[in-house]
């Protein structure tokens, strides 16, 4: 899985997924930012996404939740 590979990746990285408990569990050791989106492909709906960041990536404090 990507989550396992990123633990040893030597460069800064950022990944984004749908907000689900399973994804949160995979990346629980990393900082994250949850945000809401409006989807308009065929059917309008609202959803949540989550971004996870490497420890080396500088992210504004307002957009990061600690480990």
Short mmCIF file of N, CA, C and O in Angstrom, two decimals:
data_model
loop_
_atom_site.label_atom_id
_atom_site.label_comp_id
_atom_site.label_asym_id
_atom_site.label_seq_id
_atom_site.Cartn_x
_atom_site.Cartn_y
_atom_site.Cartn_z
N UNK A 1 0.84 -1.19 0.00
CA UNK A 1 0.00 0.00 0.00
C UNK A 1 0.88 1.25 0.00
O UNK A 1 2.02 1.22 0.47
N UNK A 2 0.36 2.31 -0.49
CA UNK A 2 1.09 3.58 -0.56
C UNK A 2 1.50 4.04 0.83
O UNK A 2 2.62 4.52 1.02
N UNK A 3 0.62 3.90 1.81
CA UNK A 3 0.92 4.36 3.17
C UNK A 3 2.21 3.75 3.69
O UNK A 3 3.03 4.44 4.29
N UNK A 4 2.42 2.46 3.47
CA UNK A 4 3.63 1.80 3.93
C UNK A 4 4.87 2.28 3.20
O UNK A 4 5.94 2.40 3.80
N UNK A 5 4.77 2.55 1.92
CA UNK A 5 5.92 3.03 1.15
C UNK A 5 6.35 4.43 1.55
O UNK A 5 7.53 4.76 1.54
N UNK A 6 5.40 5.26 1.92
CA UNK A 6 5.72 6.65 2.25
C UNK A 6 6.52 6.78 3.55
O UNK A 6 7.25 7.74 3.74
N UNK A 7 6.38 5.81 4.44
CA UNK A 7 7.12 5.88 5.71
C UNK A 7 8.63 5.92 5.49
O UNK A 7 9.35 6.53 6.28
N UNK A 8 9.11 5.33 4.43
CA UNK A 8 10.55 5.33 4.17
C UNK A 8 10.94 6.23 3.00
O UNK A 8 12.11 6.26 2.61
N UNK A 9 10.00 6.98 2.45
CA UNK A 9 10.29 7.86 1.32
C UNK A 9 11.07 9.08 1.83
O UNK A 9 10.62 9.76 2.77
N UNK A 10 12.24 9.39 1.26
CA UNK A 10 13.10 10.43 1.82
C UNK A 10 12.72 11.87 1.47
O UNK A 10 13.34 12.80 1.97
N UNK A 11 11.72 12.08 0.65
CA UNK A 11 11.35 13.44 0.21
C UNK A 11 10.00 13.86 0.80
O UNK A 11 9.25 13.04 1.31
N UNK A 12 9.70 15.13 0.67
CA UNK A 12 8.39 15.63 1.10
C UNK A 12 7.30 15.02 0.23
O UNK A 12 7.51 14.78 -0.96
N UNK A 13 6.15 14.77 0.83
CA UNK A 13 5.03 14.22 0.07
C UNK A 13 3.71 14.70 0.66
O UNK A 13 3.65 15.18 1.79
N UNK A 14 2.67 14.59 -0.15
CA UNK A 14 1.30 14.93 0.23
C UNK A 14 0.40 13.97 -0.52
O UNK A 14 0.60 13.74 -1.72
N UNK A 15 -0.57 13.38 0.16
CA UNK A 15 -1.56 12.52 -0.49
C UNK A 15 -2.95 12.96 -0.04
O UNK A 15 -3.13 13.50 1.04
N UNK A 16 -3.93 12.72 -0.90
CA UNK A 16 -5.31 13.11 -0.62
C UNK A 16 -6.23 11.93 -0.91
O UNK A 16 -6.04 11.22 -1.90
N UNK A 17 -7.20 11.72 -0.03
CA UNK A 17 -8.16 10.61 -0.16
C UNK A 17 -9.55 11.07 0.27
O UNK A 17 -9.69 12.09 0.94
N UNK A 18 -10.54 10.24 -0.04
CA UNK A 18 -11.85 10.42 0.58
C UNK A 18 -11.69 10.23 2.08
O UNK A 18 -10.89 9.41 2.53
N UNK A 19 -12.46 10.96 2.85
CA UNK A 19 -12.39 10.88 4.31
C UNK A 19 -13.14 9.64 4.78
O UNK A 19 -14.37 9.60 4.73
N UNK A 20 -12.41 8.61 5.18
CA UNK A 20 -13.02 7.38 5.70
C UNK A 20 -12.22 6.90 6.91
O UNK A 20 -11.01 7.18 7.01
N UNK A 21 -12.85 6.17 7.81
CA UNK A 21 -12.12 5.64 8.97
C UNK A 21 -10.95 4.74 8.57
O UNK A 21 -9.90 4.75 9.23
N UNK A 22 -11.11 3.99 7.50
CA UNK A 22 -10.04 3.08 7.07
C UNK A 22 -8.80 3.86 6.63
O UNK A 22 -7.66 3.48 6.95
N UNK A 23 -9.00 4.94 5.89
CA UNK A 23 -7.88 5.77 5.44
C UNK A 23 -7.23 6.46 6.63
O UNK A 23 -6.00 6.52 6.73
N UNK A 24 -8.03 6.98 7.55
CA UNK A 24 -7.47 7.62 8.74
C UNK A 24 -6.59 6.64 9.52
O UNK A 24 -5.53 7.01 10.02
N UNK A 25 -7.00 5.39 9.61
CA UNK A 25 -6.21 4.38 10.33
C UNK A 25 -4.88 4.11 9.64
O UNK A 25 -3.85 3.93 10.30
N UNK A 26 -4.87 4.08 8.30
CA UNK A 26 -3.64 3.83 7.57
C UNK A 26 -2.59 4.92 7.77
O UNK A 26 -1.39 4.65 7.78
N UNK A 27 -3.04 6.15 7.93
CA UNK A 27 -2.14 7.29 8.03
C UNK A 27 -2.15 7.95 9.41
O UNK A 27 -1.77 9.10 9.55
N UNK A 28 -2.55 7.23 10.43
CA UNK A 28 -2.74 7.83 11.76
C UNK A 28 -1.48 8.47 12.33
O UNK A 28 -1.57 9.36 13.17
N UNK A 29 -0.30 8.06 11.89
CA UNK A 29 0.94 8.62 12.42
C UNK A 29 1.34 9.92 11.72
O UNK A 29 2.34 10.53 12.08
N UNK A 30 0.57 10.38 10.73
CA UNK A 30 0.93 11.58 9.98
C UNK A 30 -0.04 12.73 10.23
O UNK A 30 -1.20 12.52 10.55
N UNK A 31 0.47 13.94 10.01
CA UNK A 31 -0.38 15.13 10.11
C UNK A 31 -1.41 15.10 8.99
O UNK A 31 -1.14 14.55 7.92
N UNK A 32 -2.56 15.72 9.25
CA UNK A 32 -3.58 15.73 8.21
C UNK A 32 -4.40 17.01 8.25
O UNK A 32 -4.37 17.77 9.21
N UNK A 33 -5.15 17.21 7.18
CA UNK A 33 -6.08 18.33 7.04
C UNK A 33 -7.34 17.79 6.37
O UNK A 33 -7.27 17.18 5.30
N UNK A 34 -8.48 17.98 7.03
CA UNK A 34 -9.77 17.53 6.50
C UNK A 34 -10.48 18.73 5.89
O UNK A 34 -10.52 19.81 6.48
N UNK A 35 -11.04 18.55 4.70
CA UNK A 35 -11.75 19.64 4.05
C UNK A 35 -12.99 19.10 3.34
O UNK A 35 -13.07 17.93 3.01
N UNK A 36 -13.94 19.97 3.12
CA UNK A 36 -15.21 19.60 2.49
C UNK A 36 -15.21 20.03 1.03
O UNK A 36 -14.64 21.06 0.67
N UNK A 37 -15.86 19.22 0.22
CA UNK A 37 -15.99 19.51 -1.20
C UNK A 37 -17.43 19.35 -1.64
O UNK A 37 -18.20 18.60 -1.03
N UNK A 38 -17.79 20.04 -2.71
CA UNK A 38 -19.07 19.81 -3.36
C UNK A 38 -18.78 19.12 -4.68
O UNK A 38 -18.05 19.64 -5.51
N UNK A 39 -19.34 17.95 -4.84
CA UNK A 39 -19.16 17.19 -6.07
C UNK A 39 -20.32 17.50 -7.00
O UNK A 39 -21.47 17.56 -6.57
N UNK A 40 -20.04 17.68 -8.27
CA UNK A 40 -21.11 17.99 -9.22
C UNK A 40 -21.10 17.07 -10.43
O UNK A 40 -21.76 17.34 -11.41
N UNK A 41 -20.37 15.99 -10.39
CA UNK A 41 -20.34 15.05 -11.52
C UNK A 41 -21.64 14.24 -11.52
O UNK A 41 -21.84 13.39 -10.67
N UNK A 42 -22.53 14.54 -12.42
CA UNK A 42 -23.82 13.86 -12.59
C UNK A 42 -24.79 14.16 -11.45
O UNK A 42 -25.88 14.63 -11.68
N UNK A 43 -24.38 13.92 -10.21
CA UNK A 43 -25.26 14.15 -9.06
C UNK A 43 -24.55 15.09 -8.09
O UNK A 43 -23.41 14.86 -7.73
N UNK A 44 -25.27 16.11 -7.66
CA UNK A 44 -24.67 17.05 -6.71
C UNK A 44 -24.70 16.44 -5.31
O UNK A 44 -25.72 15.93 -4.87
N UNK A 45 -23.55 16.49 -4.66
CA UNK A 45 -23.47 16.02 -3.29
C UNK A 45 -22.28 16.67 -2.60
O UNK A 45 -21.44 17.27 -3.25
N UNK A 46 -22.24 16.55 -1.30
CA UNK A 46 -21.12 17.07 -0.52
C UNK A 46 -20.32 15.90 0.00
O UNK A 46 -20.86 14.84 0.30
N UNK A 47 -19.04 16.09 0.13
CA UNK A 47 -18.18 15.05 0.65
C UNK A 47 -17.02 15.65 1.40
O UNK A 47 -16.81 16.85 1.38
N UNK A 48 -16.28 14.79 2.06
CA UNK A 48 -15.10 15.24 2.79
C UNK A 48 -13.88 14.52 2.24
O UNK A 48 -13.95 13.36 1.84
N UNK A 49 -12.78 15.24 2.21
CA UNK A 49 -11.49 14.71 1.79
C UNK A 49 -10.51 14.93 2.92
O UNK A 49 -10.72 15.77 3.80
N UNK A 50 -9.44 14.20 2.90
CA UNK A 50 -8.39 14.37 3.89
C UNK A 50 -7.04 14.34 3.18
O UNK A 50 -6.82 13.53 2.29
N UNK A 51 -6.17 15.29 3.54
CA UNK A 51 -4.81 15.33 3.03
C UNK A 51 -3.87 14.95 4.16
O UNK A 51 -4.05 15.39 5.30
N UNK A 52 -2.87 14.13 3.84
CA UNK A 52 -1.84 13.76 4.80
C UNK A 52 -0.52 14.30 4.29
O UNK A 52 -0.28 14.32 3.08
N UNK A 53 0.35 14.71 5.23
CA UNK A 53 1.61 15.35 4.89
C UNK A 53 2.78 14.63 5.54
O UNK A 53 2.69 14.17 6.67
N UNK A 54 3.92 14.62 4.85
CA UNK A 54 5.15 14.12 5.46
C UNK A 54 5.58 15.09 6.56
O UNK A 54 5.21 16.26 6.55
N UNK A 55 6.38 14.58 7.49
CA UNK A 55 6.86 15.43 8.58
C UNK A 55 7.71 16.59 8.08
O UNK A 55 7.73 17.65 8.67
N UNK A 56 8.42 16.39 6.96
CA UNK A 56 9.31 17.41 6.44
C UNK A 56 8.58 18.53 5.68
O UNK A 56 9.14 19.59 5.45
N UNK A 57 7.35 18.28 5.27
CA UNK A 57 6.63 19.26 4.46
C UNK A 57 6.12 20.40 5.35
O UNK A 57 5.49 20.17 6.38
N UNK A 58 6.43 21.64 4.97
CA UNK A 58 5.97 22.79 5.72
C UNK A 58 4.55 23.13 5.29
O UNK A 58 4.30 23.42 4.12
N UNK A 59 3.63 23.09 6.25
CA UNK A 59 2.22 23.34 6.00
C UNK A 59 1.78 24.44 6.96
O UNK A 59 2.11 24.38 8.15
N UNK A 60 1.04 25.45 6.50
CA UNK A 60 0.56 26.49 7.42
C UNK A 60 -0.21 25.85 8.58
O UNK A 60 -0.98 24.89 8.38
N UNK A 61 0.01 26.34 9.78
CA UNK A 61 -0.59 25.77 10.99
C UNK A 61 -2.11 25.66 10.88
O UNK A 61 -2.70 24.72 11.40
N UNK A 62 -2.75 26.60 10.22
CA UNK A 62 -4.21 26.58 10.10
C UNK A 62 -4.72 25.40 9.28
O UNK A 62 -5.88 25.06 9.31
N UNK A 63 -3.82 24.74 8.54
CA UNK A 63 -4.21 23.64 7.66
C UNK A 63 -3.63 22.30 8.08
O UNK A 63 -3.53 21.39 7.27
N UNK A 64 -3.29 22.16 9.33
CA UNK A 64 -2.69 20.90 9.76
C UNK A 64 -3.20 20.50 11.13
O UNK A 64 -3.33 21.32 12.03
N UNK A 65 -3.51 19.22 11.25
CA UNK A 65 -3.83 18.64 12.56
C UNK A 65 -2.65 17.75 12.91
O UNK A 65 -2.22 16.95 12.10
N UNK A 66 -2.15 17.89 14.11
CA UNK A 66 -0.98 17.11 14.53
C UNK A 66 -1.23 15.62 14.51
O UNK A 66 -2.31 15.15 14.20
N UNK A 67 -0.19 14.90 14.86
CA UNK A 67 -0.25 13.43 14.86
C UNK A 67 -1.19 12.92 15.92
O UNK A 67 -1.40 13.51 16.92
#
